[in-house]
Coordinates of C-alpha atoms in Angstrom, one line a residue:
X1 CA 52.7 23.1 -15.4
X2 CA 54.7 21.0 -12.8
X3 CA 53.6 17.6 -11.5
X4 CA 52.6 19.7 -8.0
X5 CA 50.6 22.4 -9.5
X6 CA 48.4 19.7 -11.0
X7 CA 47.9 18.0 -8.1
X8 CA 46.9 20.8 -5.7
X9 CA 44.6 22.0 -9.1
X10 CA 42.4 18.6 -9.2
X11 CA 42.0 18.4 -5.4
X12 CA 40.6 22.2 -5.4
X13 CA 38.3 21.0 -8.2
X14 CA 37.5 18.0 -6.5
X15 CA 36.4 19.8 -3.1
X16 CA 34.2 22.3 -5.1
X17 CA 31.8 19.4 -6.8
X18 CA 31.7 17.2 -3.5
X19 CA 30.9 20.4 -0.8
X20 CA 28.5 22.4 -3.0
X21 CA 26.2 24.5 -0.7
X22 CA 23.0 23.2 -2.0
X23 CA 23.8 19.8 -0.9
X24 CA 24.2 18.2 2.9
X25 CA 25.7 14.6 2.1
X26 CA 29.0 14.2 0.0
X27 CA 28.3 13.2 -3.3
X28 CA 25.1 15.5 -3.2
X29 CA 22.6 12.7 -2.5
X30 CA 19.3 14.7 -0.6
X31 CA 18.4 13.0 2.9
X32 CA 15.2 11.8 3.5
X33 CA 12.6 14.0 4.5
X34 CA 10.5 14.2 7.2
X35 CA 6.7 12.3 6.8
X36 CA 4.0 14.4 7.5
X37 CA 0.3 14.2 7.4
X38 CA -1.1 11.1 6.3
X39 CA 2.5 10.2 5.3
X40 CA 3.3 9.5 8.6
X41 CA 0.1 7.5 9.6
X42 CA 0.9 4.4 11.8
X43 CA -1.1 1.3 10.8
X44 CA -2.6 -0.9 13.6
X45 CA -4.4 -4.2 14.5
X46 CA -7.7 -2.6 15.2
X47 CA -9.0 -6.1 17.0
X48 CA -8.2 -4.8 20.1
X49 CA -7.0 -1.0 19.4
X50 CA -7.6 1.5 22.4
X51 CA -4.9 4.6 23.7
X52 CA -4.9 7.3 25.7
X53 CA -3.4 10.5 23.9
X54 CA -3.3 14.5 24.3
X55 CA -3.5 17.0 21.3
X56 CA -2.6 20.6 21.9
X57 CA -5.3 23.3 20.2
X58 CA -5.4 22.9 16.1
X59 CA -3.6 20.1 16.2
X60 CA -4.0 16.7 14.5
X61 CA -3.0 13.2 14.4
X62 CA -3.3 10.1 12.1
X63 CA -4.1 7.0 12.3
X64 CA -4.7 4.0 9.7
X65 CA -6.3 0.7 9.8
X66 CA -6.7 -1.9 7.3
X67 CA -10.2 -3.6 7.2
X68 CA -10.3 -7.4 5.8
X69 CA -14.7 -7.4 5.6
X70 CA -17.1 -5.0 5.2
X71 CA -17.9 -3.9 9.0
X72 CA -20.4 -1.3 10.7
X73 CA -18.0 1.1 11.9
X74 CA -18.3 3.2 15.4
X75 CA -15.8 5.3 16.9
X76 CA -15.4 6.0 20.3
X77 CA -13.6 9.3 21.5
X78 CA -14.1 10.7 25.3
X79 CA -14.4 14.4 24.3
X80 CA -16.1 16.5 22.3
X81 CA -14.6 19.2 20.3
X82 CA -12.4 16.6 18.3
X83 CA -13.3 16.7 14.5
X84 CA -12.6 13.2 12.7
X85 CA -11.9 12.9 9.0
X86 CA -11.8 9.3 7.0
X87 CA -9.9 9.2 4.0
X88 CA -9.6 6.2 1.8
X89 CA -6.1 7.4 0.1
X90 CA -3.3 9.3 1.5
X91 CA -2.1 12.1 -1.4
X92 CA -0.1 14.5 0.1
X93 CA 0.0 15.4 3.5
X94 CA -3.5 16.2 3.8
X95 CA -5.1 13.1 2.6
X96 CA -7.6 12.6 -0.5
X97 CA -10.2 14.6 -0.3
X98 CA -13.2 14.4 0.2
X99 CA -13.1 12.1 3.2
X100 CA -15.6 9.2 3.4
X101 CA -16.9 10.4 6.7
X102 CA -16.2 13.3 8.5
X103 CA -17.8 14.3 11.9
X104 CA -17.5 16.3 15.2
X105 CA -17.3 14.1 18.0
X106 CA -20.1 14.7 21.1
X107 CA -17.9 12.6 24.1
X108 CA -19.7 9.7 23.3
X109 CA -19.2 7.0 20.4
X110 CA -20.4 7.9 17.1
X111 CA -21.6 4.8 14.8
X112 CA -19.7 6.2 11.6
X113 CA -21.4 4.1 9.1
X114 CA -20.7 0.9 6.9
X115 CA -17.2 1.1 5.4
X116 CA -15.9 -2.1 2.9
X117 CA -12.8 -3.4 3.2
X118 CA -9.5 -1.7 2.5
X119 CA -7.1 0.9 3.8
X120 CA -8.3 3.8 5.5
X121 CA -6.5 7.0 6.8
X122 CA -8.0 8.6 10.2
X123 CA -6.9 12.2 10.4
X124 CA -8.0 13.7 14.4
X125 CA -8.0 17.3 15.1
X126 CA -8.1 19.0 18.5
X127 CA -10.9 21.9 17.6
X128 CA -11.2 23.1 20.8
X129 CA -8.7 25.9 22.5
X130 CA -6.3 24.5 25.0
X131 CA -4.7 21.0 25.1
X132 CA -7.2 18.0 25.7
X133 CA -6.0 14.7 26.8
X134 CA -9.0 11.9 25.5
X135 CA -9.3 7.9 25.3
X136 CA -9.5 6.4 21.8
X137 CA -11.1 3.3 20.5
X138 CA -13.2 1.5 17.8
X139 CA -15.8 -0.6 17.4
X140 CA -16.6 -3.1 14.5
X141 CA -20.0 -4.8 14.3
X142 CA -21.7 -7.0 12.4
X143 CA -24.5 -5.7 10.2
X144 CA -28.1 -6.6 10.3
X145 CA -30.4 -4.9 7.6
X146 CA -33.8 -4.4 8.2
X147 CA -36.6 -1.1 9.1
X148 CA -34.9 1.4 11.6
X149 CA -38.3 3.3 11.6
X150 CA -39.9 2.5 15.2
X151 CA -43.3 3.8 13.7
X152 CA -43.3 1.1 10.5
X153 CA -45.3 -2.3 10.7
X154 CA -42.3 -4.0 10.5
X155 CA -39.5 -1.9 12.1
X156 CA -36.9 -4.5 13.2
X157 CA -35.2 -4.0 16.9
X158 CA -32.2 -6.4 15.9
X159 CA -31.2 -4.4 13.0
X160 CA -28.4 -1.5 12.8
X161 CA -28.9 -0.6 9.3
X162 CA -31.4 0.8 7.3
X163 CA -32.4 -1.1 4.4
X164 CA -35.0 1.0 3.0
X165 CA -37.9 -1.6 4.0
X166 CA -39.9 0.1 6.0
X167 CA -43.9 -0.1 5.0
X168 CA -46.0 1.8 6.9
X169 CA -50.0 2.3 7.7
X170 CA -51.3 3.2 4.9
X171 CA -53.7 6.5 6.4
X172 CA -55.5 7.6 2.8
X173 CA -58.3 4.9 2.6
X174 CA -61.9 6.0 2.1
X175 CA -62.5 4.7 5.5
X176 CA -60.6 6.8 7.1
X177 CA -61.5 9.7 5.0
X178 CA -65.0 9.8 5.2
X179 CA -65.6 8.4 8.9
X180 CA -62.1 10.7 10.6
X181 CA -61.1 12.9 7.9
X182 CA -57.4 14.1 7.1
X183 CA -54.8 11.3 9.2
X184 CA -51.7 11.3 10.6
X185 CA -49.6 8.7 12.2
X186 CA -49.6 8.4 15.6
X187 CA -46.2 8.1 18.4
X188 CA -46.9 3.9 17.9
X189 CA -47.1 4.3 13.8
X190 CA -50.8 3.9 14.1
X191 CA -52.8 6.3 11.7
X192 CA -54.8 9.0 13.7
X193 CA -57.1 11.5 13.1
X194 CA -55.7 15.0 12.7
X195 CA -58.9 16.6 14.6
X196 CA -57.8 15.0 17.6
X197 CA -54.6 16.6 17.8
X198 CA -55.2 19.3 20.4
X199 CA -58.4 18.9 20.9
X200 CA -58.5 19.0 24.7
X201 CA -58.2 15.4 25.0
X202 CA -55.4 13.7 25.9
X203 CA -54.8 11.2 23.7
X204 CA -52.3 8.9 25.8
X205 CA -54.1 5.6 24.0
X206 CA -57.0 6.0 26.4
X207 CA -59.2 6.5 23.0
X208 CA -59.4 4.4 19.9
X209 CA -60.7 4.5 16.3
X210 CA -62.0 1.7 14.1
X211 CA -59.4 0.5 11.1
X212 CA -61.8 -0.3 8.8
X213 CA -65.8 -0.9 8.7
X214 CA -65.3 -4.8 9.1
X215 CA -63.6 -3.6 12.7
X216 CA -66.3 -1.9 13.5
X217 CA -68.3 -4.6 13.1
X218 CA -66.8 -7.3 14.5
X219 CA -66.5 -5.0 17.4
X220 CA -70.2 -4.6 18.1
X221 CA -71.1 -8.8 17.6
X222 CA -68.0 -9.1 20.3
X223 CA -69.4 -6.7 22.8
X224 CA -72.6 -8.1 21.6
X225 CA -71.7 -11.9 22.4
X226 CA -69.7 -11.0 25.4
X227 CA -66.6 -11.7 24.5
X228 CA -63.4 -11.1 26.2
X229 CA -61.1 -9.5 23.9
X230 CA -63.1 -7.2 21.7
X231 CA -60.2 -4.1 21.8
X232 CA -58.4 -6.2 19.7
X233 CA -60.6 -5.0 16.8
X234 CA -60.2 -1.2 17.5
X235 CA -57.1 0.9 17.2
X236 CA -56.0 2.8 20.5
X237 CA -54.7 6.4 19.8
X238 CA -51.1 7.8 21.2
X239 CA -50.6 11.1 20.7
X240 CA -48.7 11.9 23.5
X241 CA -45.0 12.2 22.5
X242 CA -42.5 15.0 22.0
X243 CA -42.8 14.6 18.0
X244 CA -46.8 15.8 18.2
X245 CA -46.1 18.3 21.5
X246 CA -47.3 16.0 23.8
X247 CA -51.0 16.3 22.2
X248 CA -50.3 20.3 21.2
X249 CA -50.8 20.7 25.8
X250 CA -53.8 18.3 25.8
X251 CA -51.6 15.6 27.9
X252 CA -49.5 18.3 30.0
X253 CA -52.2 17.6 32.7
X254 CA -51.8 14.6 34.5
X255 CA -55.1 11.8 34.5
X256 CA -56.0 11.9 37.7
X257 CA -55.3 14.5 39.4
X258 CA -57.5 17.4 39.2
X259 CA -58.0 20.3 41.9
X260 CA -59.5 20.0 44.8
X261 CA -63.4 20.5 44.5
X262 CA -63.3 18.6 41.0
X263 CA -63.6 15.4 39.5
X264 CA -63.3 13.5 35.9
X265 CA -66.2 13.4 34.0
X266 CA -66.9 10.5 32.1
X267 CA -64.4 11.4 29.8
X268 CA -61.8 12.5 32.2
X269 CA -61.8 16.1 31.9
X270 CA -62.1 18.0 35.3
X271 CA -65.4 19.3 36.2
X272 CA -66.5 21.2 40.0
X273 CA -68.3 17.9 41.4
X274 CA -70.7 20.4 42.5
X275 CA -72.2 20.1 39.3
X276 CA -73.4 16.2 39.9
X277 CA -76.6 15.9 40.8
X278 CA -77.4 20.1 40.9
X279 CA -81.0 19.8 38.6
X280 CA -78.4 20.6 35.5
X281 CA -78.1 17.6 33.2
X282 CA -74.8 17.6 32.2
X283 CA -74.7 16.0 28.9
X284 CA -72.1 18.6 26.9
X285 CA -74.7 21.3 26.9
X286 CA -72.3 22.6 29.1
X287 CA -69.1 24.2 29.2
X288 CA -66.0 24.1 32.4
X289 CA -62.7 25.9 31.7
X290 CA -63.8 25.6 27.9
X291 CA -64.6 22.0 27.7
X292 CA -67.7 20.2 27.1
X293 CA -68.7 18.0 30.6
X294 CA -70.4 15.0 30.5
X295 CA -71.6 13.6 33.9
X296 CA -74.3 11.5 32.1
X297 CA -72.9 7.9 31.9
X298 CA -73.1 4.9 34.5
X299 CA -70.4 5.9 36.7
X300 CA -72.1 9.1 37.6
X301 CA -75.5 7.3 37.9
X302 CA -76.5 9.5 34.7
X303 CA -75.7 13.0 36.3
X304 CA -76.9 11.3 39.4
X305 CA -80.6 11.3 38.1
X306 CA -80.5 15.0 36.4
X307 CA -80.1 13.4 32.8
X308 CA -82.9 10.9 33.4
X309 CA -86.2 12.9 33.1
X310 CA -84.7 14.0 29.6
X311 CA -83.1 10.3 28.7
X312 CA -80.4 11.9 28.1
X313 CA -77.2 9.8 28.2
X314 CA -73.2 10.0 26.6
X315 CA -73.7 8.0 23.4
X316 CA -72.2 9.3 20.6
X317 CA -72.5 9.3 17.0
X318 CA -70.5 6.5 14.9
X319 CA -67.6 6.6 14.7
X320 CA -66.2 10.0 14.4
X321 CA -65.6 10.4 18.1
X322 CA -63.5 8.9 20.0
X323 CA -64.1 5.6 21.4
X324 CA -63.1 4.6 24.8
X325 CA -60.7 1.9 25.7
X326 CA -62.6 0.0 28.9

């Protein structure tokens, strides 16, 4: 074979190796590909981090910060409809499941939780149809342990995170079971008796109970010796919150105002006035709108005389009743 045939053979050979199909760069080295996912999350100073963005339906962007302290962690996203994922490694496109925190965002800011320090990986998909432009930012805090529980003795206003403190009343004494029966805790924490729930009282803490027999005592020598701050030895009653139904109805009427051609009785429940002073003594024996009326007390001037030829007046038995708060 001739010096030229050789030479044309060996570049033919050499174009084959270098141009193979497979390959893009000469020398068939791959190119880079494209970061996707989590792989492509941008890591920012989250001091002062806050943008404006748009996400078209289904889909998602990622975001990473880099914490140097444990922190109370809130995010703060102006729509709803966006579903946020933490992740505390990035393997694969799709992060490391399961996240540390995932959650649906409401429009407002959501208090996340406590995250240590480290690396985290924030993946943000639009969930809702149609493209949503929103306003992103964070918020670190310091925490403060202590009782979140706004009904235990020592629930703590300053704190952000429950440290599993919280002591409440404690509602199974004997007292309580053999003076009020079976108790619940009240809207204020306070323990109540369960017979008073819906009882057609409302029990807005107009009423109280004694906490213990020394209570009850020292309440009678203060009312006794006059003294000016004898409630403090009596528990007043709140029943009237959304978590026991306002009362089960018994507060849905408001103190004060009853319908024309009635009046409260001594224990504020309506009652036709025309019943004061009619030769009736009104001392529970009878019955308005399904309620017991009592006009027999001072304000009423004891039925306005009918409850005195009997002696009749509104004292009731200790201490199962309810007490009034003067």
């Amino acid at each position: 074979m001739n010096k030229l045939l050789m030479f044309l053979f060996s570049f033919m050979m050499l174009f084959t190796f270098s141009c193979d199909s497979d390959d893009n760069i000469v020398g068939g080295v791959d190119p880079e590909p494209d970061l996707v996912g989590c792989e492509a999350t941008q890591f920012y100073d989250w001091n002062d981090f806050q943008f404006e963005s748009s996400l078209d339906a289904g889909a998602t962007t990622w975001l990473g910060f880099d914490l140097t302290e444990t922190t109370l962690f809130t995010i703060n996203l102006n729509q709803a409809g966006f579903h946020c994922a933490i992740f505390e490694d990035c393997a694969g496109e799709l992060g490391a499941p399961p996240p540390l925190y995932s959650f649906q965002t409401n429009g407002n800011g959501v208090e996340v939780g406590i995250v240590t320090e480290g690396m985290y990986y924030l993946e943000i998909t639009n969930t809702r149809p149609g493209r949503l432009d929103f306003n992103f930012s964070i918020s670190l805090a310091d925490i403060v342990y202590g009782c979140l529980n706004d009904d235990a003795i020592n629930y703590d206003e300053t704190a952000n995170v429950d440290d599993g403190s919280c002591v409440f009343n404690d509602c199974n004494t004997d007292w309580y079971s053999e003076n009020y029966g079976d108790m619940i805790l009240d809207c204020d924490g306070n323990c109540a008796p369960v017979s008073w729930v819906g009882d057609t009282w409302c029990d807005d803490g107009a009423y109280a109970i004694y906490p213990s027999e020394e209570a009850y005592y020292n309440y009678q020598d203060c009312l006794y010796n006059g003294g000016n701050d004898c409630n403090q030895y009596i528990v007043p009653i709140n029943l009237m919150c959304e978590e026991l139904n306002w009362d089960e109805g018994d507060c849905e009427a408001i103190p004060g105002e009853c319908p024309e051609g009635q009046i409260e009785d001594c224990n504020d429940i309506c009652a036709p006035e025309s019943w004061l002073g009619d030769g009736f003594c009104d001392d529970g024996s009878y019955e308005y709108n399904g309620n017991q009326i009592f006009f027999n007390c001072e304000e009423f001037n004891n039925d306005n005389g009918d409850c005195d030829v009997m002696g009749r007046t509104t004292k009731r038995p200790y201490p199962n009743n309810k007490l009034k708060i003067d």
